[in-house]
PDB file of C-alpha atoms in Angstrom:
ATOM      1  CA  UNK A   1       2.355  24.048 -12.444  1.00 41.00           C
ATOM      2  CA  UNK A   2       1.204  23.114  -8.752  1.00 44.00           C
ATOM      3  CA  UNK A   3      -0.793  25.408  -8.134  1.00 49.00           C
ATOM      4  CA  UNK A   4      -4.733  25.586  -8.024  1.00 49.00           C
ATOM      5  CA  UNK A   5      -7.063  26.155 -10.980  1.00 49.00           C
ATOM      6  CA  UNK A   6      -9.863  27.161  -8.334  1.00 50.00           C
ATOM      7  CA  UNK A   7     -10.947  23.352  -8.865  1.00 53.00           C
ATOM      8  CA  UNK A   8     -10.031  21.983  -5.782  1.00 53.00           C
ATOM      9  CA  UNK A   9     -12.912  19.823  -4.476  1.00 53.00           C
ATOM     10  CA  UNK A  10     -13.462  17.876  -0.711  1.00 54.00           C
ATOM     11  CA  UNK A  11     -11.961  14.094  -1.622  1.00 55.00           C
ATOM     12  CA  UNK A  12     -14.905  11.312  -1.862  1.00 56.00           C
ATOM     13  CA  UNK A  13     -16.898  10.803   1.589  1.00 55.00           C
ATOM     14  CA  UNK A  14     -18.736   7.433   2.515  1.00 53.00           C
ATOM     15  CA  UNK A  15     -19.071   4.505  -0.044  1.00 52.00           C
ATOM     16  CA  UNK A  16     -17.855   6.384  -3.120  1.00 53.00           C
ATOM     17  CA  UNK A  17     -14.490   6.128  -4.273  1.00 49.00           C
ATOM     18  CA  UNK A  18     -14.469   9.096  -6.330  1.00 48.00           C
ATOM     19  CA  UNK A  19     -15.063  12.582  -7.378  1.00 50.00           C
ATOM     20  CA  UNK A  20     -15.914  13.563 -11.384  1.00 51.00           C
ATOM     21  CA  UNK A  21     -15.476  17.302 -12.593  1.00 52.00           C
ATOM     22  CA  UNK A  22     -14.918  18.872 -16.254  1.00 49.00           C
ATOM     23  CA  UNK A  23     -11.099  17.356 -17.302  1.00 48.00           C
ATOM     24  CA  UNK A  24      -9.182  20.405 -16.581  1.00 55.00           C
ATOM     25  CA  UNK A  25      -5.639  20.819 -15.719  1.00 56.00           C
ATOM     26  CA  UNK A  26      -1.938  20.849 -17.130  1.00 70.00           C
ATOM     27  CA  UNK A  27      -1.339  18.842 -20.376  1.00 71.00           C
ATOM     28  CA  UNK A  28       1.006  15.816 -18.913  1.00 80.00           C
ATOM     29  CA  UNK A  29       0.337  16.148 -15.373  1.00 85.00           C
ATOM     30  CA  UNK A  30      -3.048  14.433 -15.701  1.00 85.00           C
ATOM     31  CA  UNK A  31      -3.581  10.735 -13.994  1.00 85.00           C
ATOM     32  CA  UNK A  32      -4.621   8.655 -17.406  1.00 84.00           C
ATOM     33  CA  UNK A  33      -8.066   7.929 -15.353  1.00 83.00           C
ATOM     34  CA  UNK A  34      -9.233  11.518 -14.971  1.00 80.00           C
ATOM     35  CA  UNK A  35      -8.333  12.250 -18.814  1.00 76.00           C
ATOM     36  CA  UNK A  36     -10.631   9.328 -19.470  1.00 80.00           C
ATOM     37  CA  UNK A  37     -13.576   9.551 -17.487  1.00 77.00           C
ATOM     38  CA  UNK A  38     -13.324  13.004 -15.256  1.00 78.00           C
ATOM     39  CA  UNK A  39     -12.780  10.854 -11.940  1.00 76.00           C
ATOM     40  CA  UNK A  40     -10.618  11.814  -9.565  1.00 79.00           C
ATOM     41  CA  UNK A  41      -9.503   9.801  -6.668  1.00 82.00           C
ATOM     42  CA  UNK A  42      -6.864  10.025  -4.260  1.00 84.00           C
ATOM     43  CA  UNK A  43      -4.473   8.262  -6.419  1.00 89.00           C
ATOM     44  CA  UNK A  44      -5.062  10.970  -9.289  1.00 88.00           C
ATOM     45  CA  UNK A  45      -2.703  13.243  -7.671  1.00 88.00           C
ATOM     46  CA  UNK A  46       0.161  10.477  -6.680  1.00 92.00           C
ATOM     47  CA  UNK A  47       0.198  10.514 -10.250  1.00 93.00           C
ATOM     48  CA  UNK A  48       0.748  14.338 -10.965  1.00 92.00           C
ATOM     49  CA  UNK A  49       3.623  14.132  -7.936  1.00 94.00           C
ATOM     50  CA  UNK A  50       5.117  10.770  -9.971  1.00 95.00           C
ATOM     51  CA  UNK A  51       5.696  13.380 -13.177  1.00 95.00           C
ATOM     52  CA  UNK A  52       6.909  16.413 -10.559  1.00 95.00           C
ATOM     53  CA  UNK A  53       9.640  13.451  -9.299  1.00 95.00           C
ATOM     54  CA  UNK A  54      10.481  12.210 -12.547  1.00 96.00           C
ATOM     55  CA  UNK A  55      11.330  15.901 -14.120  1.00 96.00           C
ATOM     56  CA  UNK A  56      13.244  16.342 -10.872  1.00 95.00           C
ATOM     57  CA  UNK A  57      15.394  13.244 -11.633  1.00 96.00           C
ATOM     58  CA  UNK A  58      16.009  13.723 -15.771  1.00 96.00           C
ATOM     59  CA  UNK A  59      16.054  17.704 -15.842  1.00 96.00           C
ATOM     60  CA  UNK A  60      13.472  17.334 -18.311  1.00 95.00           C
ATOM     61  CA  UNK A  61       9.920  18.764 -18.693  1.00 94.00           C
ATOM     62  CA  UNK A  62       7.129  16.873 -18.833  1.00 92.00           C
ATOM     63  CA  UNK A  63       6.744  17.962 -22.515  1.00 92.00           C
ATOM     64  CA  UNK A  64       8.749  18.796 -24.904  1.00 92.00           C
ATOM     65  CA  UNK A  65       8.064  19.781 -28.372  1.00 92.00           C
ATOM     66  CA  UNK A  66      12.065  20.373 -29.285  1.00 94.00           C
ATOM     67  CA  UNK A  67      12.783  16.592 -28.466  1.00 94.00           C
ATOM     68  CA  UNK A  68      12.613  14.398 -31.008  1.00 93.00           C
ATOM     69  CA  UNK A  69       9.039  12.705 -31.463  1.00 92.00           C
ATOM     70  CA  UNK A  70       9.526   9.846 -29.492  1.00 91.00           C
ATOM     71  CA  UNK A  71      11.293  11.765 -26.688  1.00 92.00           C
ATOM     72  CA  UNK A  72       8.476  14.435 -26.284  1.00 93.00           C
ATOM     73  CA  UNK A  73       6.364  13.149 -23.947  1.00 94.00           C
ATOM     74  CA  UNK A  74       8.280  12.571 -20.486  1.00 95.00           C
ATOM     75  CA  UNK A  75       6.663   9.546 -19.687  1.00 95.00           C
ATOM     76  CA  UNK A  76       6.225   7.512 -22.393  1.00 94.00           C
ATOM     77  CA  UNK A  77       9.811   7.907 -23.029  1.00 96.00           C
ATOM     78  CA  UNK A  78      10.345   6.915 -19.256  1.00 96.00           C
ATOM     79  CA  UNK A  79       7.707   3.991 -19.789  1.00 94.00           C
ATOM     80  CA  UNK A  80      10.286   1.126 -21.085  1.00 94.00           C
ATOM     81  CA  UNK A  81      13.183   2.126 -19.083  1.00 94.00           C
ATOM     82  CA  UNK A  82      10.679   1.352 -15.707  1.00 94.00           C
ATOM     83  CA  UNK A  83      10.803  -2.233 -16.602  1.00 92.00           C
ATOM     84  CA  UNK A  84      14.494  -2.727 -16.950  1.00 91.00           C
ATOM     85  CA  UNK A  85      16.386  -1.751 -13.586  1.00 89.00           C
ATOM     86  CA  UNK A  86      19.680  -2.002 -15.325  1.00 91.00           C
ATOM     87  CA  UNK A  87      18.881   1.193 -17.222  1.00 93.00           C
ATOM     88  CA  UNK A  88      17.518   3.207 -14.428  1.00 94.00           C
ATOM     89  CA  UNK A  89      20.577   5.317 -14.624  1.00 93.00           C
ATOM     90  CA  UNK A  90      19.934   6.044 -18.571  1.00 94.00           C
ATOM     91  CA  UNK A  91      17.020   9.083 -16.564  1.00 96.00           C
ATOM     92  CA  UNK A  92      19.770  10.689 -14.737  1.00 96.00           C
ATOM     93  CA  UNK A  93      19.863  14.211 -15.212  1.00 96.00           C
ATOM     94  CA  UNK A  94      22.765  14.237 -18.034  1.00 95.00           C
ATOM     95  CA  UNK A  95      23.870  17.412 -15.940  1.00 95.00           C
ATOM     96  CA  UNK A  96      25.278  15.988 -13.580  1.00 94.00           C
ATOM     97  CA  UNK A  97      27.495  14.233 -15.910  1.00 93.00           C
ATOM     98  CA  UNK A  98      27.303  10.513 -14.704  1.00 91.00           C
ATOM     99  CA  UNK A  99      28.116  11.553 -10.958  1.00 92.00           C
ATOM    100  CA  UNK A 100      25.498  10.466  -8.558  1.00 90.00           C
ATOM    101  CA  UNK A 101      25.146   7.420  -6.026  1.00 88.00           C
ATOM    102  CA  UNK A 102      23.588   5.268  -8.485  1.00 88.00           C
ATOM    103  CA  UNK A 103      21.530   2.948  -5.839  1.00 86.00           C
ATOM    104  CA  UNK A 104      19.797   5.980  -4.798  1.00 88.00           C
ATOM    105  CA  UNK A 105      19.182   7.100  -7.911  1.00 90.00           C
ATOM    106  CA  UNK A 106      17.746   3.339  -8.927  1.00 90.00           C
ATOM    107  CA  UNK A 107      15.179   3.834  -5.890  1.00 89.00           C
ATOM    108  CA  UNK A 108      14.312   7.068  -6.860  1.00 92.00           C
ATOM    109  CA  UNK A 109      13.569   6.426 -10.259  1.00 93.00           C
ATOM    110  CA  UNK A 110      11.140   2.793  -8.557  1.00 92.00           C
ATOM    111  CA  UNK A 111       9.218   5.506  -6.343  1.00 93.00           C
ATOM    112  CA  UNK A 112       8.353   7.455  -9.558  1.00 94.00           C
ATOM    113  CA  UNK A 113       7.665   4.085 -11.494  1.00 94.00           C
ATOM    114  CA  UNK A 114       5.140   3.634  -8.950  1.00 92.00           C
ATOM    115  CA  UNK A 115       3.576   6.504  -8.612  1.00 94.00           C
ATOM    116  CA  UNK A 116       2.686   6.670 -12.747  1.00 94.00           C
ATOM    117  CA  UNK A 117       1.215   3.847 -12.609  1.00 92.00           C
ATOM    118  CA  UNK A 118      -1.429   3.017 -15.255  1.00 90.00           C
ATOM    119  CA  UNK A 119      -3.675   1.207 -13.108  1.00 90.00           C
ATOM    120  CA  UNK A 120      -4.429   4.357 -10.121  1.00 90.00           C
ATOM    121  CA  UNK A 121      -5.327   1.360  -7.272  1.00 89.00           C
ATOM    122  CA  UNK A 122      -1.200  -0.166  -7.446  1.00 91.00           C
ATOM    123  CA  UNK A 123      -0.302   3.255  -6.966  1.00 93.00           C
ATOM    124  CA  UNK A 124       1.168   3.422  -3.188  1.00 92.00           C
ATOM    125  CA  UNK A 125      -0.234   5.934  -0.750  1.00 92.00           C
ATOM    126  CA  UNK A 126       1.371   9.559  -0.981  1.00 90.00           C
ATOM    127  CA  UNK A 127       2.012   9.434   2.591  1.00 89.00           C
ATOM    128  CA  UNK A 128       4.257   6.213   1.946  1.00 89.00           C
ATOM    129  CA  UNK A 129       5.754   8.141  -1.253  1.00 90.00           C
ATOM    130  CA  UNK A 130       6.913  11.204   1.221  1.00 85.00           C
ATOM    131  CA  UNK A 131       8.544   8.912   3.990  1.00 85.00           C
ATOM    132  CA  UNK A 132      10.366   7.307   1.267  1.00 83.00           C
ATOM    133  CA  UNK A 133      11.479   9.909  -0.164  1.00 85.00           C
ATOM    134  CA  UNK A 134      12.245  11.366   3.316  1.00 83.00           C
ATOM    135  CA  UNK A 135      14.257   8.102   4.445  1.00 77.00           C
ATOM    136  CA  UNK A 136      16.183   7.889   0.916  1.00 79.00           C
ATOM    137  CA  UNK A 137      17.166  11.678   1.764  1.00 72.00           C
ATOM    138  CA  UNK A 138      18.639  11.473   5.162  1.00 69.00           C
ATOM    139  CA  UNK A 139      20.508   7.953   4.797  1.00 61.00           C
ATOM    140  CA  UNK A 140      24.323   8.660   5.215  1.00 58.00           C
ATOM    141  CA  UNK A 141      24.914   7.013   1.438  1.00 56.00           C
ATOM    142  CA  UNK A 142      22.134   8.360  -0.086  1.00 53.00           C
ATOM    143  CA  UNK A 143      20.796   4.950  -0.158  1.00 53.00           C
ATOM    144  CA  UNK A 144      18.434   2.768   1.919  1.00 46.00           C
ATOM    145  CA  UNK A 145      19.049  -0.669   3.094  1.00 44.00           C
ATOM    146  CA  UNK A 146      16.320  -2.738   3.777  1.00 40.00           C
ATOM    147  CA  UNK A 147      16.528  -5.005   6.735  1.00 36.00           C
ATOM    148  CA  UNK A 148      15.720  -8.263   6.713  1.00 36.00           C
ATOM    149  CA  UNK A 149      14.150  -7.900   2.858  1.00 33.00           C
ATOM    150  CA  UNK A 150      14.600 -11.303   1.737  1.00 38.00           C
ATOM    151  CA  UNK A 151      12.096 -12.261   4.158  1.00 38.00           C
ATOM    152  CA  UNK A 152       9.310 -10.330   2.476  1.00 36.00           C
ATOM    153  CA  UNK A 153       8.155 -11.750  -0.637  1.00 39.00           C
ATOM    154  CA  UNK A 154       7.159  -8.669  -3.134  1.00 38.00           C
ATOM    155  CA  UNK A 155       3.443  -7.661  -3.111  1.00 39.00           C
ATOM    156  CA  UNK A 156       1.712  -8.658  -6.140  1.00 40.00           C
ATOM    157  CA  UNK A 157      -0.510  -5.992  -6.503  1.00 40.00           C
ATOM    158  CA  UNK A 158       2.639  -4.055  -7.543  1.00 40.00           C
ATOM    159  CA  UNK A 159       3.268  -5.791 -10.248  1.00 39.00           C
ATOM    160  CA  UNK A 160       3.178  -4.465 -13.426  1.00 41.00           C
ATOM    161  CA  UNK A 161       3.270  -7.169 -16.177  1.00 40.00           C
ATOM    162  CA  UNK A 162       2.854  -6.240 -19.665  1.00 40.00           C
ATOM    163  CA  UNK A 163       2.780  -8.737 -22.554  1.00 42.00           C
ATOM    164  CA  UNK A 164       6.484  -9.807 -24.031  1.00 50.00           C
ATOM    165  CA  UNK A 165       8.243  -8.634 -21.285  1.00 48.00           C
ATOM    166  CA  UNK A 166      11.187 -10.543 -19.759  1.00 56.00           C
ATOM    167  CA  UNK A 167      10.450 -12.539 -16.596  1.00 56.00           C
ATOM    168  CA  UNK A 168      13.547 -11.579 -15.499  1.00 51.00           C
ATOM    169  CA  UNK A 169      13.298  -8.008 -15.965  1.00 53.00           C
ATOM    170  CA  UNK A 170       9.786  -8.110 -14.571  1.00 55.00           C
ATOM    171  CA  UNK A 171      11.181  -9.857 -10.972  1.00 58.00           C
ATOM    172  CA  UNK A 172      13.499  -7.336 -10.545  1.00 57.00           C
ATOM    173  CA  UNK A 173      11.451  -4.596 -10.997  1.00 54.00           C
ATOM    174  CA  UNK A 174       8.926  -5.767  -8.678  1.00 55.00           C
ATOM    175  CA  UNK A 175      11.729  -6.288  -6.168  1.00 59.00           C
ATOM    176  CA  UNK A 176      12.631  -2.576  -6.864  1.00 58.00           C
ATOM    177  CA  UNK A 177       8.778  -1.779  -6.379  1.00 56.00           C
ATOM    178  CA  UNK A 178       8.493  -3.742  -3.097  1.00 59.00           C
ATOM    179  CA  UNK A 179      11.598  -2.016  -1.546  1.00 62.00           C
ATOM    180  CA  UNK A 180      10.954   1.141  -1.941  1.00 61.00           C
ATOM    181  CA  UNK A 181       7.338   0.740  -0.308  1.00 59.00           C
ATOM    182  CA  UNK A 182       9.460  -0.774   2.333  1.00 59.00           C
ATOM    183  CA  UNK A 183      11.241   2.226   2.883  1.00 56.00           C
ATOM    184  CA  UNK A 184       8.068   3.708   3.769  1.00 53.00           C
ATOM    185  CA  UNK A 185       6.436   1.165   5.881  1.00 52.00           C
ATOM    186  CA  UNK A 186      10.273   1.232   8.250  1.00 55.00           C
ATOM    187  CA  UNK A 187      10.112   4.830   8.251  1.00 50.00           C
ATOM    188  CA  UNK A 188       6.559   4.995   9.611  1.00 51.00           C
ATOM    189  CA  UNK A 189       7.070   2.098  12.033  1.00 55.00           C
ATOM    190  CA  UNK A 190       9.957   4.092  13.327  1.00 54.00           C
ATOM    191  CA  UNK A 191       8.936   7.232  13.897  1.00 53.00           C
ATOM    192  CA  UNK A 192       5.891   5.667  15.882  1.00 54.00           C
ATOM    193  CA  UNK A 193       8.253   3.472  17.786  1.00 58.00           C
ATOM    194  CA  UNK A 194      12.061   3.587  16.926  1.00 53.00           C
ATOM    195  CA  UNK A 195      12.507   1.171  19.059  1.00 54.00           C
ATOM    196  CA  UNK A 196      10.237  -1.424  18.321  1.00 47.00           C
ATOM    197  CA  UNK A 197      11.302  -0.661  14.750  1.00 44.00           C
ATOM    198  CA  UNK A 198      14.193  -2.669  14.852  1.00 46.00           C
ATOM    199  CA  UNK A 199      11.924  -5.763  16.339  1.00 45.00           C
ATOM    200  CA  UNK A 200       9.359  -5.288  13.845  1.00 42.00           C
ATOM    201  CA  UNK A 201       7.935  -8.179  11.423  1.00 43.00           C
ATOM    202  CA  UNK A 202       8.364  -7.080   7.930  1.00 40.00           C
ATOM    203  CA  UNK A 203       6.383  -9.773   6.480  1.00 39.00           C
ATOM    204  CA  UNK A 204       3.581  -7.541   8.428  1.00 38.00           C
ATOM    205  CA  UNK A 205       4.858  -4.737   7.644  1.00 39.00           C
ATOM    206  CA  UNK A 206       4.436  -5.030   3.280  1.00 42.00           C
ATOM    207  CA  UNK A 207       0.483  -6.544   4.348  1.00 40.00           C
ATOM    208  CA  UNK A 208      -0.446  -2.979   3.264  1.00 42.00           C
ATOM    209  CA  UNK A 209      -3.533  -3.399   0.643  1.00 43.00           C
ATOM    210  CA  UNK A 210      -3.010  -0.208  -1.616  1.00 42.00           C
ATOM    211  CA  UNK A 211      -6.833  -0.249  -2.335  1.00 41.00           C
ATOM    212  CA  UNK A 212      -7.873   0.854   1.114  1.00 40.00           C
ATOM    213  CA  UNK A 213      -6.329   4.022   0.475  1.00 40.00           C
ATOM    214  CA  UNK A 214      -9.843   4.919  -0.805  1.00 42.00           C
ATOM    215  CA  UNK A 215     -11.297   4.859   2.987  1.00 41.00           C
ATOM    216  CA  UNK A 216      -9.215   8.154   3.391  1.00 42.00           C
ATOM    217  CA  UNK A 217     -10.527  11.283   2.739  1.00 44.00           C
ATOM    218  CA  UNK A 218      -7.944  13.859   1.483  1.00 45.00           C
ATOM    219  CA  UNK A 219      -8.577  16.949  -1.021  1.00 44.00           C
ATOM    220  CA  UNK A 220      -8.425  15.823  -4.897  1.00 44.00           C
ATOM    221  CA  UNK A 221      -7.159  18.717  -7.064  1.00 41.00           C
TER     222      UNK A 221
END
């Protein structure tokens, strides 16, 4: 499933923030954007990762046609758990039979809620994705703990609001949403510096704008 179709084309170069080609790929893997229009940006494949991660943490595949109707598309089923953090734990593989460090598994699950995204700019960059993941994988609990994390309110371009839902629900979540970029941004810092790490301003640290991820110029797929 990650491999090439012979498709692969040089990412977008100067002013554009895009490249279009024929809508080809795997059914479910697809960024909602490129099914649409036959764009593809940087942010089309954070997407296709967010469904790798999210079969990685439910055991399940992407589709389904033995599921029941509702339940055969991954990620619309996975849709309305992302906004309630209490039931993060309801996309836990049920193999391993309820036994996992549930706070990692809560970030894990907000990393993937990022990266599937609707809207492909709030996505976060991969290279933030893969020190999070990194940093969540080598902590001694199996968790992360954010220093200093009341001090940095929660970007807004991460939020995700959607009519009806429950202010409540919708704080959390973009608390969830703001600490795992965090993870990224202290992971970076350190490994640049580990010892101005510790000294850093975090407030400074979550002034990341995920739009300017389109000045990069990476390989779409």
């Amino acid at each position: 499933k990650l491999s090439d179709f012979g498709l692969a084309k040089l990412g977008p170069v100067g002013d554009k923030q895009h490249v279009s080609s024929r809508v080809m790929g795997t059914y479910g893997y697809c960024a909602p954007e490129y099914q649409r229009t036959g764009q593809l940006t940087i942010k089309s494949d954070v997407y296709s990762f967010g469904v790798v991660l999210l079969e990685l943490i439910t055991g399940r595949r992407v589709i389904d046609t033995t599921r029941p109707k509702a339940e055969q598309n991954l990620v619309t089923w996975a849709q309305p758990v992302f906004k309630e953090p209490s039931r993060f734990p309801e996309l836990a593989d049920p193999s391993l039979e309820g036994v996992f460090p549930e706070k990692a598994l809560n970030q894990a699950v907000a990393v993937a809620a990022m990266c599937l995204q609707e809207e492909a700019t709030v996505r976060p960059l991969i290279s933030d994705v893969v020190t999070a993941l990194g940093f969540l994988g080598t902590a001694p609990d199996g968790s992360i703990s954010v220093p200093n994390y009341d001090d940095v309110p929660p970007p807004r371009q991460q939020a995700n609001q959607t009519s009806g839902e429950d202010p409540v629900s919708a704080e959390e979540r973009e608390r969830a949403v703001a600490e795992a970029m965090e993870w990224g941004v202290a992971s970076r810092a350190h490994s640049r510096n580990p010892s101005a790490a510790n000294s850093r301003n975090p407030s400074t640290a979550n002034s990341r704008n995920p739009s300017a991820a389109h000045s990069r110029n990476p390989s779409a797929s």
